[in-house]
Amino acid sequence: MKMKKITFRRLISILLLAAGAVSLFFGIRSFGGSGIGKPYDARQGIVLVRAMVSNGQSVTGGQGTGWAVGAPGQQVEYIVTNGHVVEAAYALPQQSSAYTGEVQVIFSQAEKDYVTAEVVYYSAPEEKDLAILKLPAPTDKRAPLSIRPSDDVEIGENAWALGYPGITSQNQQYSTYDPEDATLTQGVISKRNRPAGVDYEAFQIDTYINHGNSGGPLLDEKGNVIGITTSGISYDGVSMEGVNYAIIADELTRILDSEGIPYTPADTGSFRSGFVLLPLGILLLAGGAFLLLRGLHGDRAADTSGTAGRKAGSAFAAIGKRAGGAFGTEARNSGHTSLGRAVLRGVAGKYAGQSFVIPKEGIVLGRDTASCNIVFDAATPGISRRHCRIVCSPAENCFWLTDLGSSYGTFAGGRKLAVNTPEKLASGDIFSLCDSANCFSVSLE
């Protein structure tokens, strides 16, 4: 019996040490975050966009900043900028045959390296104020930037604008307009709202931008794109310091999804998982080391360490159950305490045909791996970071569905739910996230 106790204790200690080492490794690794490293590294993804229009006698135009979108590891074929940057060159020729327009994407003015691009998507300044340019051929001269979901961006977070502001170009001896010529400025996210007179949501920022920054990326500390710099506020012709705007990235990704243009989503879930994995790894290593050291003593110490091993094993199980909430996989639903026969079933989409027991606290659906029970891929069109929550109420013999502020809405009974307002569902009712591509039913069985 004594040998069996020691063997079991040592086995538990080895398992705890191994699990702790793995958790610690991935926890430290996750804090590397996503993106390209730091904001200035994103210069490898930006270009100068020059738009020119001619009436046969004279040529006028303007310029702004653009940046590359595309699938990871693939050559770049598309450039994003503001609609107002290309407005004259794109819109005037459509209004009158007296005008011709050309939009150039400049990789380096010093080397006379540029191409003429096609405007494949355009939205006027008072609408979405975005334009997507298609290069004549894919290129490896720029790298695609990763795009971070807007719901993941917090007020007060640091933000960097990267581009070619005209004021700096006018005050230097020679402008090359290549990646090394880009200007980086830093500020914070002040607010998220809808500016007057436009049809897009924007981050209000105190990050300095100037004419020429238009269309450039607004970046987080890892170099992920969180917005598209677009405008500032002026009063009686004087620009107001510290009040500028950047279109939220979600406005762009919705367009990219509808146009079938690939892009690189930022992996924001890995960073959050580090806050779970690091302390979990430390605790597991401590528990394993404690058991192993206690196992070196005599019989009495062995009994004591056996008790400690059981306590450590119980702690490990409890921590593992709590940590499961940070990893949004389908399997974790089976670990919740069920409310009798309250069931959520996938009707259409990724989870079609799968069933989930609805726990007492309910189920959250969305893209965020840290806070959602049912998790969609980061690139799933129309699904927000935290999209909606479904809760069962046995006392009322019904379910309550709440939209958590999603960008594209949650629908039930043929209508869109109001944000943060619970909607009553009966057993057998169906609801959808964004559209009919992702549907679920609820039932009391």
mmCIF file of N, CA, C and O in Angstrom, residues 123-170:
data_model
loop_
_atom_site.group_PDB
_atom_site.id
_atom_site.type_symbol
_atom_site.label_atom_id
_atom_site.label_comp_id
_atom_site.label_asym_id
_atom_site.label_seq_id
_atom_site.Cartn_x
_atom_site.Cartn_y
_atom_site.Cartn_z
ATOM 1 N N SER A 123 -16.869 54.870 -52.183
ATOM 2 C CA SER A 123 -17.973 55.417 -51.398
ATOM 3 C C SER A 123 -17.665 56.887 -51.135
ATOM 4 O O SER A 123 -16.553 57.235 -50.727
ATOM 5 N N ALA A 124 -18.644 57.741 -51.398
ATOM 6 C CA ALA A 124 -18.454 59.180 -51.285
ATOM 7 C C ALA A 124 -18.102 59.595 -49.854
ATOM 8 O O ALA A 124 -18.408 58.885 -48.894
ATOM 9 N N PRO A 125 -17.477 60.769 -49.692
ATOM 10 C CA PRO A 125 -17.061 61.231 -48.352
ATOM 11 C C PRO A 125 -18.199 61.303 -47.348
ATOM 12 O O PRO A 125 -17.996 61.042 -46.167
ATOM 13 N N GLU A 126 -19.409 61.658 -47.807
ATOM 14 C CA GLU A 126 -20.523 61.749 -46.877
ATOM 15 C C GLU A 126 -21.153 60.385 -46.591
ATOM 16 O O GLU A 126 -22.041 60.273 -45.743
ATOM 17 N N GLU A 127 -20.700 59.358 -47.279
ATOM 18 C CA GLU A 127 -21.193 58.000 -47.024
ATOM 19 C C GLU A 127 -20.147 57.239 -46.192
ATOM 20 O O GLU A 127 -19.914 57.573 -45.042
ATOM 21 N N LYS A 128 -19.507 56.234 -46.756
ATOM 22 C CA LYS A 128 -18.493 55.486 -45.997
ATOM 23 C C LYS A 128 -17.092 56.066 -46.148
ATOM 24 O O LYS A 128 -16.185 55.732 -45.384
ATOM 25 N N ASP A 129 -16.881 56.928 -47.180
ATOM 26 C CA ASP A 129 -15.596 57.584 -47.433
ATOM 27 C C ASP A 129 -14.446 56.575 -47.523
ATOM 28 O O ASP A 129 -13.379 56.784 -46.958
ATOM 29 N N LEU A 130 -14.683 55.489 -48.239
ATOM 30 C CA LEU A 130 -13.654 54.480 -48.432
ATOM 31 C C LEU A 130 -13.532 54.142 -49.908
ATOM 32 O O LEU A 130 -14.504 54.228 -50.664
ATOM 33 N N ALA A 131 -12.329 53.778 -50.314
ATOM 34 C CA ALA A 131 -12.080 53.334 -51.686
ATOM 35 C C ALA A 131 -11.124 52.154 -51.636
ATOM 36 O O ALA A 131 -10.221 52.099 -50.787
ATOM 37 N N ILE A 132 -11.338 51.205 -52.529
ATOM 38 C CA ILE A 132 -10.449 50.046 -52.648
ATOM 39 C C ILE A 132 -9.881 50.050 -54.065
ATOM 40 O O ILE A 132 -10.631 50.123 -55.043
ATOM 41 N N LEU A 133 -8.568 49.998 -54.168
ATOM 42 C CA LEU A 133 -7.875 50.040 -55.445
ATOM 43 C C LEU A 133 -7.306 48.665 -55.768
ATOM 44 O O LEU A 133 -6.784 47.983 -54.876
ATOM 45 N N LYS A 134 -7.403 48.270 -57.017
ATOM 46 C CA LYS A 134 -6.836 47.002 -57.455
ATOM 47 C C LYS A 134 -5.600 47.272 -58.294
ATOM 48 O O LYS A 134 -5.647 48.037 -59.271
ATOM 49 N N LEU A 135 -4.486 46.664 -57.924
ATOM 50 C CA LEU A 135 -3.243 46.833 -58.665
ATOM 51 C C LEU A 135 -3.317 46.058 -59.980
ATOM 52 O O LEU A 135 -4.049 45.059 -60.077
ATOM 53 N N PRO A 136 -2.563 46.474 -60.988
ATOM 54 C CA PRO A 136 -2.604 45.746 -62.265
ATOM 55 C C PRO A 136 -2.086 44.319 -62.156
ATOM 56 O O PRO A 136 -2.452 43.458 -62.959
ATOM 57 N N ALA A 137 -1.266 44.059 -61.160
ATOM 58 C CA ALA A 137 -0.743 42.705 -60.930
ATOM 59 C C ALA A 137 -0.351 42.577 -59.459
ATOM 60 O O ALA A 137 0.046 43.567 -58.832
ATOM 61 N N PRO A 138 -0.487 41.393 -58.867
ATOM 62 C CA PRO A 138 -0.068 41.203 -57.475
ATOM 63 C C PRO A 138 1.410 41.546 -57.300
ATOM 64 O O PRO A 138 2.218 41.363 -58.212
ATOM 65 N N THR A 139 1.765 42.053 -56.123
ATOM 66 C CA THR A 139 3.135 42.472 -55.867
ATOM 67 C C THR A 139 3.595 42.059 -54.474
ATOM 68 O O THR A 139 2.776 41.929 -53.564
ATOM 69 N N ASP A 140 4.899 41.893 -54.323
ATOM 70 C CA ASP A 140 5.488 41.624 -53.007
ATOM 71 C C ASP A 140 6.240 42.849 -52.493
ATOM 72 O O ASP A 140 7.016 42.769 -51.544
ATOM 73 N N LYS A 141 5.998 44.016 -53.129
ATOM 74 C CA LYS A 141 6.657 45.242 -52.691
ATOM 75 C C LYS A 141 6.050 45.789 -51.405
ATOM 76 O O LYS A 141 6.644 46.667 -50.771
ATOM 77 N N ARG A 142 4.871 45.332 -51.051
ATOM 78 C CA ARG A 142 4.243 45.698 -49.789
ATOM 79 C C ARG A 142 3.653 44.446 -49.144
ATOM 80 O O ARG A 142 3.381 43.454 -49.834
ATOM 81 N N ALA A 143 3.471 44.509 -47.835
ATOM 82 C CA ALA A 143 2.916 43.377 -47.082
ATOM 83 C C ALA A 143 1.534 43.742 -46.557
ATOM 84 O O ALA A 143 1.310 44.881 -46.123
ATOM 85 N N PRO A 144 0.570 42.813 -46.574
ATOM 86 C CA PRO A 144 -0.771 43.121 -46.059
ATOM 87 C C PRO A 144 -0.751 43.349 -44.551
ATOM 88 O O PRO A 144 -0.053 42.644 -43.817
ATOM 89 N N LEU A 145 -1.506 44.325 -44.088
ATOM 90 C CA LEU A 145 -1.611 44.604 -42.663
ATOM 91 C C LEU A 145 -2.793 43.836 -42.080
ATOM 92 O O LEU A 145 -3.782 43.576 -42.762
ATOM 93 N N SER A 146 -2.683 43.445 -40.821
ATOM 94 C CA SER A 146 -3.772 42.724 -40.155
ATOM 95 C C SER A 146 -4.769 43.728 -39.584
ATOM 96 O O SER A 146 -4.407 44.831 -39.160
ATOM 97 N N ILE A 147 -6.043 43.327 -39.572
ATOM 98 C CA ILE A 147 -7.132 44.218 -39.172
ATOM 99 C C ILE A 147 -7.776 43.694 -37.891
ATOM 100 O O ILE A 147 -8.167 42.541 -37.810
ATOM 101 N N ARG A 148 -7.884 44.566 -36.905
ATOM 102 C CA ARG A 148 -8.404 44.183 -35.589
ATOM 103 C C ARG A 148 -9.877 44.577 -35.460
ATOM 104 O O ARG A 148 -10.273 45.681 -35.860
ATOM 105 N N PRO A 149 -10.727 43.704 -34.902
ATOM 106 C CA PRO A 149 -12.154 44.034 -34.737
ATOM 107 C C PRO A 149 -12.349 45.293 -33.893
ATOM 108 O O PRO A 149 -11.696 45.484 -32.871
ATOM 109 N N SER A 150 -13.289 46.117 -34.302
ATOM 110 C CA SER A 150 -13.496 47.407 -33.625
ATOM 111 C C SER A 150 -14.034 47.245 -32.209
ATOM 112 O O SER A 150 -13.737 48.061 -31.331
ATOM 113 N N ASP A 151 -14.840 46.209 -31.968
ATOM 114 C CA ASP A 151 -15.394 45.998 -30.628
ATOM 115 C C ASP A 151 -14.316 45.661 -29.612
ATOM 116 O O ASP A 151 -14.556 45.728 -28.405
ATOM 117 N N ASP A 152 -13.134 45.306 -30.096
ATOM 118 C CA ASP A 152 -12.037 44.929 -29.212
ATOM 119 C C ASP A 152 -11.206 46.134 -28.785
ATOM 120 O O ASP A 152 -10.347 46.017 -27.926
ATOM 121 N N VAL A 153 -11.446 47.284 -29.398
ATOM 122 C CA VAL A 153 -10.664 48.486 -29.113
ATOM 123 C C VAL A 153 -11.293 49.246 -27.955
ATOM 124 O O VAL A 153 -12.500 49.487 -27.939
ATOM 125 N N GLU A 154 -10.479 49.640 -26.985
ATOM 126 C CA GLU A 154 -10.982 50.297 -25.787
ATOM 127 C C GLU A 154 -10.709 51.798 -25.820
ATOM 128 O O GLU A 154 -9.696 52.246 -26.362
ATOM 129 N N ILE A 155 -11.614 52.557 -25.220
ATOM 130 C CA ILE A 155 -11.414 53.997 -25.089
ATOM 131 C C ILE A 155 -10.212 54.242 -24.167
ATOM 132 O O ILE A 155 -10.073 53.606 -23.128
ATOM 133 N N GLY A 156 -9.342 55.159 -24.571
ATOM 134 C CA GLY A 156 -8.120 55.428 -23.814
ATOM 135 C C GLY A 156 -6.928 54.637 -24.292
ATOM 136 O O GLY A 156 -5.803 54.859 -23.831
ATOM 137 N N GLU A 157 -7.164 53.713 -25.214
ATOM 138 C CA GLU A 157 -6.069 52.907 -25.748
ATOM 139 C C GLU A 157 -5.176 53.769 -26.651
ATOM 140 O O GLU A 157 -5.633 54.670 -27.345
ATOM 141 N N ASN A 158 -3.882 53.502 -26.635
ATOM 142 C CA ASN A 158 -2.951 54.222 -27.495
ATOM 143 C C ASN A 158 -3.208 53.898 -28.958
ATOM 144 O O ASN A 158 -3.586 52.770 -29.301
ATOM 145 N N ALA A 159 -3.006 54.891 -29.818
ATOM 146 C CA ALA A 159 -3.238 54.705 -31.247
ATOM 147 C C ALA A 159 -2.199 55.504 -32.029
ATOM 148 O O ALA A 159 -1.839 56.621 -31.636
ATOM 149 N N TRP A 160 -1.726 54.932 -33.127
ATOM 150 C CA TRP A 160 -0.692 55.552 -33.948
ATOM 151 C C TRP A 160 -1.213 55.750 -35.376
ATOM 152 O O TRP A 160 -1.818 54.828 -35.950
ATOM 153 N N ALA A 161 -0.975 56.925 -35.941
ATOM 154 C CA ALA A 161 -1.307 57.192 -37.341
ATOM 155 C C ALA A 161 -0.019 57.118 -38.160
ATOM 156 O O ALA A 161 1.020 57.661 -37.765
ATOM 157 N N LEU A 162 -0.104 56.442 -39.307
ATOM 158 C CA LEU A 162 1.061 56.261 -40.162
ATOM 159 C C LEU A 162 0.709 56.714 -41.572
ATOM 160 O O LEU A 162 -0.323 56.293 -42.121
ATOM 161 N N GLY A 163 1.539 57.573 -42.155
ATOM 162 C CA GLY A 163 1.228 58.027 -43.503
ATOM 163 C C GLY A 163 2.169 59.097 -43.995
ATOM 164 O O GLY A 163 3.293 59.252 -43.490
ATOM 165 N N TYR A 164 1.685 59.869 -44.967
ATOM 166 C CA TYR A 164 2.500 60.904 -45.610
ATOM 167 C C TYR A 164 1.811 62.262 -45.488
ATOM 168 O O TYR A 164 1.257 62.788 -46.460
ATOM 169 N N PRO A 165 1.806 62.856 -44.281
ATOM 170 C CA PRO A 165 1.178 64.169 -44.115
ATOM 171 C C PRO A 165 1.889 65.219 -44.949
ATOM 172 O O PRO A 165 3.118 65.296 -44.955
ATOM 173 N N GLY A 166 1.092 66.040 -45.661
ATOM 174 C CA GLY A 166 1.672 67.012 -46.575
ATOM 175 C C GLY A 166 2.573 68.017 -45.901
ATOM 176 O O GLY A 166 3.554 68.481 -46.486
ATOM 177 N N ILE A 167 2.275 68.373 -44.653
ATOM 178 C CA ILE A 167 3.054 69.391 -43.968
ATOM 179 C C ILE A 167 4.520 68.964 -43.804
ATOM 180 O O ILE A 167 5.434 69.782 -43.894
ATOM 181 N N THR A 168 4.754 67.681 -43.556
ATOM 182 C CA THR A 168 6.136 67.221 -43.408
ATOM 183 C C THR A 168 6.844 67.163 -44.753
ATOM 184 O O THR A 168 8.035 67.452 -44.854
ATOM 185 N N SER A 169 6.101 66.797 -45.812
ATOM 186 C CA SER A 169 6.702 66.740 -47.143
ATOM 187 C C SER A 169 7.131 68.124 -47.611
ATOM 188 O O SER A 169 8.147 68.286 -48.292
ATOM 189 N N GLN A 170 6.363 69.149 -47.225
ATOM 190 C CA GLN A 170 6.675 70.506 -47.636
ATOM 191 C C GLN A 170 7.867 71.077 -46.878
ATOM 192 O O GLN A 170 8.462 72.060 -47.312
#
